[in-house]
Short mmCIF file of C-alpha atoms in Angstrom, two decimals:
data_model
loop_
_atom_site.label_atom_id
_atom_site.label_comp_id
_atom_site.label_asym_id
_atom_site.label_seq_id
_atom_site.Cartn_x
_atom_site.Cartn_y
_atom_site.Cartn_z
CA MET L 134 114.49 148.05 139.78
CA THR L 135 117.39 148.64 142.12
CA VAL L 136 119.62 151.55 141.20
CA THR L 137 123.28 150.60 141.32
CA ILE L 138 126.45 152.34 140.27
CA GLU L 139 126.45 150.15 137.16
CA THR L 140 122.90 151.09 136.16
CA LEU L 141 123.63 154.78 136.69
CA GLU L 142 126.80 154.51 134.64
CA GLY L 143 124.91 152.73 131.86
CA ARG L 144 122.26 155.43 131.82
CA LEU L 145 124.82 158.20 131.70
CA LEU L 146 126.71 156.51 128.87
CA ALA L 147 123.48 156.14 126.90
CA GLN L 148 122.72 159.83 127.41
CA ARG L 149 126.25 160.76 126.35
CA LYS L 150 125.89 158.77 123.12
CA VAL L 151 122.56 160.41 122.28
CA LEU L 152 123.87 163.90 123.08
CA ALA L 153 127.03 163.34 121.05
CA ARG L 154 124.96 162.19 118.07
CA LEU L 155 122.76 165.29 118.35
CA VAL L 156 125.75 167.60 118.63
CA ALA L 157 127.33 165.93 115.61
CA THR L 158 124.18 166.01 113.50
CA PHE L 159 123.23 169.70 113.68
CA GLU L 160 124.42 171.59 110.61
CA GLY L 161 124.97 175.23 109.79
CA PRO L 162 125.56 178.08 112.23
CA ALA L 163 123.40 176.49 114.95
CA GLY L 164 125.45 173.29 114.83
CA ASP L 165 128.71 175.23 114.84
CA ASP L 166 127.53 177.24 117.86
CA LEU L 167 126.49 174.09 119.72
CA ARG L 168 129.83 172.35 119.08
CA GLU L 169 131.69 175.49 120.17
CA TYR L 170 129.58 175.65 123.34
CA VAL L 171 130.48 172.07 124.22
CA ARG L 172 134.17 172.53 123.35
CA ASP L 173 134.42 175.74 125.39
CA ARG L 174 133.08 173.96 128.45
CA SER L 175 135.29 170.90 128.08
CA HIS L 176 138.04 172.32 130.28
CA MET L 177 138.20 174.05 133.61
CA SER L 178 139.56 177.57 133.76
CA GLY L 179 140.60 179.92 136.48
CA HIS L 180 141.62 177.30 139.04
CA GLU L 181 145.10 176.51 137.79
CA GLU L 182 146.71 179.49 139.53
CA ASP L 183 146.91 177.86 142.96
CA PRO L 184 148.36 174.34 142.63
CA GLY L 185 148.38 173.94 146.43
CA ALA L 186 144.65 174.56 146.79
CA VAL L 187 142.56 171.67 148.04
CA PRO L 188 139.67 171.02 145.66
CA GLY L 189 136.27 171.28 147.25
CA GLU L 190 132.99 169.63 146.31
CA GLY L 191 132.06 172.45 143.92
CA LEU L 192 135.36 172.11 142.12
CA SER L 193 134.85 168.34 141.85
CA ILE L 194 131.48 168.91 140.20
CA GLU L 195 132.97 171.50 137.84
CA GLY L 196 135.75 169.06 136.93
CA ALA L 197 133.29 166.27 136.27
CA LEU L 198 131.17 168.59 134.14
CA ALA L 199 134.19 169.65 132.08
CA ASP L 200 135.26 166.03 131.70
CA GLU L 201 131.81 165.00 130.46
CA MET L 202 131.71 167.90 127.99
CA HIS L 203 135.09 166.73 126.71
CA HIS L 204 133.77 163.18 126.20
CA ILE L 205 130.68 164.48 124.39
CA SER L 206 132.78 166.75 122.18
CA GLU L 207 135.18 163.94 121.27
CA ALA L 208 132.36 161.52 120.50
CA ALA L 209 130.55 164.11 118.37
CA GLU L 210 133.69 164.88 116.37
CA ALA L 211 134.36 161.16 115.84
CA HIS L 212 130.80 160.70 114.60
CA ARG L 213 131.11 163.68 112.23
CA LYS L 214 134.32 162.25 110.77
CA SER L 215 132.77 158.81 110.29
CA THR L 216 129.80 160.05 108.24
#
């Protein structure tokens, strides 16, 4: 099977859906801690001070990570509200 951008995107979306369902499903203190962990990592911090700075590769990865955590958190909360 040839790996394309589309197949990678499909795989990542599938993983996001599974992770969001797991995050939404855990109950009690462990579930609360997991949701807080994801929420806390759903935004970048510490890089807003210098608006003229040119983002490097590491910052791009950190931004993508925060963005994905945000998507997982939103999907988990939507699933919790729907059940």
